[in-house]
Coordinates of C-alpha atoms and ligand atoms in Angstrom, one line a residue:
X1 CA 0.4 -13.5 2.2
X2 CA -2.0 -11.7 4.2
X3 CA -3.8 -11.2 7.6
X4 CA -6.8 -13.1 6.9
X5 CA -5.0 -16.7 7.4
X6 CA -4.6 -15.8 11.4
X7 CA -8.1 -14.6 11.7
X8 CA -9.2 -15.7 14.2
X9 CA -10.1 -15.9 18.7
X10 CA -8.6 -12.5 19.0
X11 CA -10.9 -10.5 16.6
X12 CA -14.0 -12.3 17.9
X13 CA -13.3 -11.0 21.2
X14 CA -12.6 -7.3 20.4
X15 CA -15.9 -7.5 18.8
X16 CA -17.7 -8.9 21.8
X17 CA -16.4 -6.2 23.5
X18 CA -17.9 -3.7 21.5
X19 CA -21.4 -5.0 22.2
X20 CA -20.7 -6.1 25.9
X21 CA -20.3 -2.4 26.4
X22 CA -23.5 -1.0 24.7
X23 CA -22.8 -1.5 20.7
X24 CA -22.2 1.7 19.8
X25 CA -20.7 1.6 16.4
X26 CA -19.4 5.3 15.7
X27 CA -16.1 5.8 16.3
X28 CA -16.8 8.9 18.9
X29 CA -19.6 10.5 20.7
X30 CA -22.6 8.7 22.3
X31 CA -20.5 8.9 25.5
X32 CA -23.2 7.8 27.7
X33 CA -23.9 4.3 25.9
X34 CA -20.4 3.1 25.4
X35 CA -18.9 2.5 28.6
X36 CA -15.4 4.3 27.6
X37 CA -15.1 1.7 24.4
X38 CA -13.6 3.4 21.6
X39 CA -12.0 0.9 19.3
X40 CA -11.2 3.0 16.3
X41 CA -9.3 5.5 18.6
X42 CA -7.7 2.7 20.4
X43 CA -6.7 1.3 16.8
X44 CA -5.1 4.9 15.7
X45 CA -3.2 4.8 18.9
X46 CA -2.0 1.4 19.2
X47 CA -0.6 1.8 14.9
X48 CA 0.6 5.2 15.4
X49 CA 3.2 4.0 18.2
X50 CA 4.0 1.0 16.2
X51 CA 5.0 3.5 13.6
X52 CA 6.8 5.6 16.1
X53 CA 4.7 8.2 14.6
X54 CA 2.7 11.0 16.6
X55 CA -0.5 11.2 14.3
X56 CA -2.7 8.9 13.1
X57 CA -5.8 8.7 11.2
X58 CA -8.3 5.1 10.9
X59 CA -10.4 5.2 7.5
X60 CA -12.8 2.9 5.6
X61 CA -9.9 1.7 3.1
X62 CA -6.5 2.2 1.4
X63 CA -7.8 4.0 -1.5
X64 CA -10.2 6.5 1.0
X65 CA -6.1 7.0 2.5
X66 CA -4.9 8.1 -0.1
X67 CA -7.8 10.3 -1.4
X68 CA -8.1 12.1 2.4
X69 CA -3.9 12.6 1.9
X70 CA -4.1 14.3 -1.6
X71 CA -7.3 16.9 0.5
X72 CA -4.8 17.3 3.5
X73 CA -2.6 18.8 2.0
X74 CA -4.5 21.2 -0.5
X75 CA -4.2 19.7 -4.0
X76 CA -6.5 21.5 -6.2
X77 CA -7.9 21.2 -9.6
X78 CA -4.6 21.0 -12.4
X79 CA -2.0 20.9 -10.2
X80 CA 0.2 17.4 -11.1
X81 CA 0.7 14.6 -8.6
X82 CA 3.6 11.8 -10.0
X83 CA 3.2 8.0 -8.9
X84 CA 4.7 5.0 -10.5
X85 CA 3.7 2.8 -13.1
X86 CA 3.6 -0.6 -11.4
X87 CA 0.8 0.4 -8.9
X88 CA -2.8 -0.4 -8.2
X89 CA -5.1 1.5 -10.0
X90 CA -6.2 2.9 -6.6
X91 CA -3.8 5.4 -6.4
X92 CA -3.7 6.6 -10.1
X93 CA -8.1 7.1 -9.4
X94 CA -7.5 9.2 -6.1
X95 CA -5.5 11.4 -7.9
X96 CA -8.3 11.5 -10.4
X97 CA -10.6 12.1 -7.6
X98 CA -9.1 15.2 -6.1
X99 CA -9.4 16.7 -9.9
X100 CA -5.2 16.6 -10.2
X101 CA -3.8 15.4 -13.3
X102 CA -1.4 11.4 -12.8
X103 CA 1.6 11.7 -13.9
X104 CA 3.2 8.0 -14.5
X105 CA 6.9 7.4 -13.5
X106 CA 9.4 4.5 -15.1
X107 CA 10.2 1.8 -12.5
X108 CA 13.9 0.2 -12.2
X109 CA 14.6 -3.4 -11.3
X110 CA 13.1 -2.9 -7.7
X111 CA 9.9 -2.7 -9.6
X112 CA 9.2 0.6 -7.6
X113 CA 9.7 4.3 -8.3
X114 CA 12.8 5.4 -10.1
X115 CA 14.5 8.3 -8.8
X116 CA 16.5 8.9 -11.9
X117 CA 13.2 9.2 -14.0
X118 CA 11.2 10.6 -11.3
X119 CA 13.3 14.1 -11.6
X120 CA 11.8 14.0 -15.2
X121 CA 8.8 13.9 -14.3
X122 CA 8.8 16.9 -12.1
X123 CA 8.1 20.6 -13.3
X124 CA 6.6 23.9 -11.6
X125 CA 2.9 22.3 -11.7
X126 CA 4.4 19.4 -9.5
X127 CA 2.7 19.6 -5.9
X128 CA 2.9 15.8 -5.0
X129 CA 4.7 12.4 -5.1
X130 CA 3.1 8.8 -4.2
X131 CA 5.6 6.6 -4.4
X132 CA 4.6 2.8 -3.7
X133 CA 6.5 0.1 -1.6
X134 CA 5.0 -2.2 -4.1
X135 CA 4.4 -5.7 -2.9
X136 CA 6.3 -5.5 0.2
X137 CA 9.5 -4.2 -1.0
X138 CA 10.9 -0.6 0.2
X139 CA 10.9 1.6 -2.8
X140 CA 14.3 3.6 -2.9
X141 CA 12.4 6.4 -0.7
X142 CA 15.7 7.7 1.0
X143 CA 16.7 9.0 -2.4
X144 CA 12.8 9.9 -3.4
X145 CA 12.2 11.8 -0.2
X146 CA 16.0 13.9 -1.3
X147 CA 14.0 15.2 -4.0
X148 CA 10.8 16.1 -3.0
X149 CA 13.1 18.2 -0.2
X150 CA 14.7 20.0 -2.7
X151 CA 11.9 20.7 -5.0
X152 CA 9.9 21.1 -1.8
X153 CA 6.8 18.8 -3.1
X154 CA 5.1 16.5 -0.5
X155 CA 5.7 13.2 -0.6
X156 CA 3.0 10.4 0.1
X157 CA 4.5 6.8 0.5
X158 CA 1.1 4.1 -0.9
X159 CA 2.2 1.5 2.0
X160 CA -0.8 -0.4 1.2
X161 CA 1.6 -3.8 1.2
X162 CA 4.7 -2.0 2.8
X163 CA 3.1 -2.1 6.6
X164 CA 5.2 -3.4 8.9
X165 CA 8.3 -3.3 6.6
X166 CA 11.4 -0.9 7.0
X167 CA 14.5 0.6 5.4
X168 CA 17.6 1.2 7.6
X169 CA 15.2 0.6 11.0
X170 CA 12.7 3.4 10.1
X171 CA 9.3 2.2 9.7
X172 CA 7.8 2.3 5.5
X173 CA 5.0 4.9 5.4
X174 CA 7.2 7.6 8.1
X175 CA 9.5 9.2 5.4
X176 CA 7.5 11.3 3.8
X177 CA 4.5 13.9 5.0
X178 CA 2.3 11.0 4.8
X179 CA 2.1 7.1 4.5
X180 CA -1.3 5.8 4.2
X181 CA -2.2 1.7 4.4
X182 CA -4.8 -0.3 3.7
X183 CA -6.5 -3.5 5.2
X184 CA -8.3 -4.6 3.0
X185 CA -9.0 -8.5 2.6
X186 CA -5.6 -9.4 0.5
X187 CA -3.1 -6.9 2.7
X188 CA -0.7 -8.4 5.2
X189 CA -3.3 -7.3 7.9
X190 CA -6.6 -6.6 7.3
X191 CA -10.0 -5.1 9.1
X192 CA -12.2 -6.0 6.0
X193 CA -12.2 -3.3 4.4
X194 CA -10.2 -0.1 5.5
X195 CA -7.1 2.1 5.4
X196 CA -5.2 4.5 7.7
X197 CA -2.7 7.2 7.6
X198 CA 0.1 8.5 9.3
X199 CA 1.7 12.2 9.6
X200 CA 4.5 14.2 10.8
X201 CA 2.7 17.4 10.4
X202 CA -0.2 18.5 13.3
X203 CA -1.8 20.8 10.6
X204 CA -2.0 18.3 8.6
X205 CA -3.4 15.7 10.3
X206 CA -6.0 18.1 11.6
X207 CA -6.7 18.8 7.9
X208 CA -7.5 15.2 7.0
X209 CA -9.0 14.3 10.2
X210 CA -11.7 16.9 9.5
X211 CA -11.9 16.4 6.0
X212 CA -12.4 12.6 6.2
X213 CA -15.6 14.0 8.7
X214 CA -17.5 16.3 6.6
X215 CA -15.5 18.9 8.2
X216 CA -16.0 18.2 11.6
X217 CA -13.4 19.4 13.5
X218 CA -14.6 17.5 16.7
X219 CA -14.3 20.4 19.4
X220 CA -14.2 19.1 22.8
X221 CA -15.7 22.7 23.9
X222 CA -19.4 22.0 21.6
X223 CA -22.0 19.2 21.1
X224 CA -21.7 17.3 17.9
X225 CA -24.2 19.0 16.2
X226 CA -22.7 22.4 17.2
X227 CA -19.7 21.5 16.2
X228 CA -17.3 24.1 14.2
X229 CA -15.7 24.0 10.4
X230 CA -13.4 25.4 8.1
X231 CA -14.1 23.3 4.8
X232 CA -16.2 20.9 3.3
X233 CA -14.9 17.5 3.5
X234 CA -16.3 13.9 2.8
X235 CA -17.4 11.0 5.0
X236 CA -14.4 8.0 5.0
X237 CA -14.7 7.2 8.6
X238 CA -13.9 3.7 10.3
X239 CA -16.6 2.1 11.9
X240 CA -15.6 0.5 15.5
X241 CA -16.1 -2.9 14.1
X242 CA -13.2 -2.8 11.9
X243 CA -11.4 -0.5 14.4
X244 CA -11.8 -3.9 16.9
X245 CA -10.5 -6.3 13.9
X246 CA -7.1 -4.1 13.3
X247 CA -6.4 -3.7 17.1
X248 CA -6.0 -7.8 17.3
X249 CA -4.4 -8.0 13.3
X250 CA -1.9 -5.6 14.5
X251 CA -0.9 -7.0 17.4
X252 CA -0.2 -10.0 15.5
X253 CA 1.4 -8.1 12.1
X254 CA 5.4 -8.8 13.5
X255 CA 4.5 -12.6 13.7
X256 CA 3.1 -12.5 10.1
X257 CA 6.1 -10.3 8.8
X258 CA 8.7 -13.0 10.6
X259 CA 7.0 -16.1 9.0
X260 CA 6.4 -15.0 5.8
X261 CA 10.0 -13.9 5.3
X262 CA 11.5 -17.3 7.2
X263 CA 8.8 -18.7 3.9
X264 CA 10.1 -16.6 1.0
X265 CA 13.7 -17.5 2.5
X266 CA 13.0 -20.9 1.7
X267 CA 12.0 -20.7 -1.3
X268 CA 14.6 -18.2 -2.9
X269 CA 17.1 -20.5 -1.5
X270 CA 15.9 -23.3 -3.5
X271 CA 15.2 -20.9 -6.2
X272 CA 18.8 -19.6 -6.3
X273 CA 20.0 -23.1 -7.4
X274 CA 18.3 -22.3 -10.6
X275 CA 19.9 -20.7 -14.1
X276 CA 18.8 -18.3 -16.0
X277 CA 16.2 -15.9 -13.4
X278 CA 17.4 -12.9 -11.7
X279 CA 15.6 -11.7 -8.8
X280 CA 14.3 -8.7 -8.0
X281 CA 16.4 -6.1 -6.2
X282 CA 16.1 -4.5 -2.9
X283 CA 17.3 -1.3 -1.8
X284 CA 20.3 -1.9 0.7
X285 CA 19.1 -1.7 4.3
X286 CA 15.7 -2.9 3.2
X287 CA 13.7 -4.8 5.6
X288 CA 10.4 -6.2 3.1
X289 CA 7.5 -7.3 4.4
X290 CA 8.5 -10.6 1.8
X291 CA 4.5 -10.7 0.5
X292 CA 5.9 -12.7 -2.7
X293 CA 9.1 -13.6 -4.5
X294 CA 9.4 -11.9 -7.7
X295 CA 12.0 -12.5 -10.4
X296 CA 12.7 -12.2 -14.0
X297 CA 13.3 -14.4 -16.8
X298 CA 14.4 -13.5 -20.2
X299 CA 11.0 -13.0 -21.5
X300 CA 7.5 -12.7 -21.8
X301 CA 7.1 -16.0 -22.8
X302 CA 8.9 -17.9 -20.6
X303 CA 7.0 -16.1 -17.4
X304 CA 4.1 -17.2 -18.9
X305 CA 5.0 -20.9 -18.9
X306 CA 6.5 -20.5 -15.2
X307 CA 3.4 -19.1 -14.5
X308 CA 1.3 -22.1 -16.6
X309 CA 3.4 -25.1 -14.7
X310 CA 3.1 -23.8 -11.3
X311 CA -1.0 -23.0 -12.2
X312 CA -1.1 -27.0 -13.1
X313 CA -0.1 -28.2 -10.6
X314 CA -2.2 -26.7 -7.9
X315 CA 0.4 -23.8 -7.1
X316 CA -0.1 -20.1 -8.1
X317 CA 1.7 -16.4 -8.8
X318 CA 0.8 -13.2 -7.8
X319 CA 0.3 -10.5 -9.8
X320 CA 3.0 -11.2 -12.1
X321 CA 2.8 -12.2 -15.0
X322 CA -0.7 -12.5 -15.3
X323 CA -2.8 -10.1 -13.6
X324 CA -0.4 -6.8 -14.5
X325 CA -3.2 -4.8 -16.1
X326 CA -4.4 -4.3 -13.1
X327 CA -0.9 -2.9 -11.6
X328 CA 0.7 -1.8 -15.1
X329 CA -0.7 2.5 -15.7
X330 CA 0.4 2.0 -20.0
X331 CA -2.9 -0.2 -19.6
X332 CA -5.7 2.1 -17.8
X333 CA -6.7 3.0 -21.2
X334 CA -9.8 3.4 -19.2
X335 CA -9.1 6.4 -17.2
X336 CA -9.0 9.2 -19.9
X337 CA -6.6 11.3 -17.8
X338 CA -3.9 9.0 -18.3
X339 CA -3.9 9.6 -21.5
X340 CA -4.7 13.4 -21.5
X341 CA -2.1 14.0 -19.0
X342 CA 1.0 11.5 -20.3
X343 CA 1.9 12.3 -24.4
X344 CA 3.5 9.4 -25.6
X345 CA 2.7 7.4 -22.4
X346 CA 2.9 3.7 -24.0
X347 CA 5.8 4.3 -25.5
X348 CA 7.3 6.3 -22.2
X349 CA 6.8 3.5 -20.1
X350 CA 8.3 0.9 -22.4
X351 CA 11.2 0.3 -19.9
X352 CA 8.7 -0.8 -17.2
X353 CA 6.2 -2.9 -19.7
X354 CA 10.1 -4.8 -20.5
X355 CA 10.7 -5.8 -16.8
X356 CA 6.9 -6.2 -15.6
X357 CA 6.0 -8.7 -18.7
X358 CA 9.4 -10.9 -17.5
X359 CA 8.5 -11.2 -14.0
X360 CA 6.9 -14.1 -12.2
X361 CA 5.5 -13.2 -8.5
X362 CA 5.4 -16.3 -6.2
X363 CA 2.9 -15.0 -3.1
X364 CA 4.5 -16.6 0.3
X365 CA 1.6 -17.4 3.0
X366 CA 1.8 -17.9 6.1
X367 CA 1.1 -21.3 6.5
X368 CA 3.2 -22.9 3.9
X369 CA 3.4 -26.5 2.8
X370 CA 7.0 -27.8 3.5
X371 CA 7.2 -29.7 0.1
X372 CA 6.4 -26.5 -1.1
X373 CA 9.9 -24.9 -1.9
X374 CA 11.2 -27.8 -3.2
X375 CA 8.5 -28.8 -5.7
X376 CA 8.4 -25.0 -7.5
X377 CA 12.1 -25.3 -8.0
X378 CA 11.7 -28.9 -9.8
X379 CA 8.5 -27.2 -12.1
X380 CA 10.0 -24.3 -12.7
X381 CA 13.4 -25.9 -13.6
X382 CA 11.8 -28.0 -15.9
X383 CA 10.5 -25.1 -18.1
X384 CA 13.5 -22.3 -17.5
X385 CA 16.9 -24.9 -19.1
Ligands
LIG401 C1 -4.7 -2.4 -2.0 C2 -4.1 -1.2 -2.6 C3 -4.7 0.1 -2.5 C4 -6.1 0.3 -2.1 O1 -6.5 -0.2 -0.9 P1 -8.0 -0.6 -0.6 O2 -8.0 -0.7 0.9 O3 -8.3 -1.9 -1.3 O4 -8.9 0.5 -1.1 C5 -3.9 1.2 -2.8 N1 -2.7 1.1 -3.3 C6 -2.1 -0.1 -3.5 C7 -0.7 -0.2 -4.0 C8 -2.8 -1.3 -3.1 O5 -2.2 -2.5 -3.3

């Protein structure tokens, strides 16, 4: 699981150097009080080489990333932007939020974007893909990103609980024009509360850099308040104390990754011994972020007791099977353009509801309990022969 188990000396002190060097809390400007501290910027620059990617862009959260990457590149009232059923609801509302219409896709049995039904889904009014590396796990984003290349659509990757993972060696989120991420409090590293993004493109970087300013295009030749504009924007800036947080959380992201997958290693290998599960697959030359275990059972009811016997006895599941209307779009009866937008949605994404209601999610942490593996194999033996 996340970032917030290794909270701790390190972010304390990137804080206290903040306000050891005059407390200025905006990520730029106010050159006088700050003593050359710039956190946020320091943050951008620190993730962007991580990434091996030349731009990148701090904001106040995941769902503000992918909101500032639907302005960046131009979407505009009608036009159609497809994402995946087994998402958070986050992405399906910033598509909402730039006035496009969601279009749901099917999953396959990686539980992320299916290529095969994506090309369905596409048509003239098509201007955008968000594919989602849900729950750690590379979605199939070679074979996406072939698509959108051909139908020449952008393509977004939500790598909200994808960062630090990889397919083939190249770094989730730098497939596509954009990747955004969020840190928020359950991610594998968190600030809080906030998100960033990272391009290929200059232009378009520049784009969202203003836009997530009001405008600003921050030109080094003019005073703040002087400062030039093309467009309107919004205000989903970082503040520089969650720009200190994610400079010590990153440094520490490749220790998270290794232990959480030397944890979800001991479990599947306990969990192997069992009958009648299958676990979910992973692209070949996938490199997850292993933020849970997730496999399938033969039906709804059965993940329901898995999920019941582990809940008794003091252990838990993630997700799956219980919290899926959260994550399942055939639910968000609530947001009337899912509806509008998707005839026959329910019915559509029966294929997904089939593998999502079948799946238990076992979150890894970082600091495991060594009885742990061992002790949800013998529970979840005892309700699966
Ligand atoms: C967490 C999450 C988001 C939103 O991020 P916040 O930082 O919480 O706004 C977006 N997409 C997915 C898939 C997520 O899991």
């Amino acid at each position: 699981m996340p970032g917030f188990e290794v909270i701790g000396k390190e972010e304390m002190d990137q804080i206290a150097q903040i306000f050891k060097n005059g407390g200025v809390l905006f990520r730029q400007g106010f050159d006088n009080l700050r003593n050359n501290c710039f956190k946020v910027k320091e943050f951008e620059t620190a993730f962007a080489k991580e990434k091996s990617s030349q731009y990148s862009l701090a904001v106040s959260s995941g769902t503000a990333a992918l909101r500032v990457a639907l302005a960046s590149i131009n979407i505009e009232e009608g036009d159609e932007v497809i994402t995946q059923s087994f998402t958070f609801v986050a992405t399906v509302e910033a598509i909402v939020e730039a006035r496009a219409k969601p279009i749901i896709c099917n999953i396959d049995e990686t539980l992320n974007m299916d290529p095969i039904e994506l090309r369905k889904c596409i048509n003239e009014k098509t201007k955008a893909i968000i594919a989602v590396h849900m729950l750690g796990v590379p979605a199939r984003i070679k074979e996406i990103k072939k698509i959108c290349d051909e139908k020449n659509i952008h393509l977004i990757e939500d790598t909200a609980w994808g960062c630090g993972g990889n397919l083939d060696g190249k770094k989730l989120g730098t497939f596509g024009s954009i990747g955004t991420y969020s840190f928020d409090f359950a991610k594998t590293m968190t600030t809080g509360e906030g998100g960033m993004l990272v391009f290929r493109d200059k232009g378009i970087f520049e784009k969202a850099s203003a836009w997530h300013d009001h405008g600003h295009q921050n030109n080094p030749n003019v005073p703040r308040w002087e400062d030039t504009r093309d467009t309107s924007g919004f205000n989903f800036r970082m503040t520089e104390l969650q720009g200190a947080v994610g400079i010590a959380q990153l440094k520490k992201l490749n220790g998270v990754i290794h232990q959480q997958r030397l944890n979800k290693q001991m479990i599947k290998k306990e969990l192997e011994e069992l009958d009648n599960i299958k676990f979910r697959e992973l692209p070949e030359g996938s490199f997850e972020t292993a933020d849970a275990l997730i496999f399938f059972t033969k039906n709804k009811s059965i993940a329901i007791k898995c999920r019941n016997i582990l809940v008794e006895n003091g252990l838990n599941t993630k997700i799956l099977p219980e919290a899926y209307t959260w994550h399942f779009a055939a639910t968000w009866e609530h947001i009337k353009e899912i509806p509008e937008n998707n005839p026959n949605y329910k019915k559509y994404l029966e294929p997904s509801e089939k593998l999502l209601s079948r799946a238990v999610s076992i979150p890894i942490s970082i600091n495991m309990n060594k009885d742990n593996p061992k002790k949800i194999k013998k529970l979840l033996k005892s309700v699966l022969s």
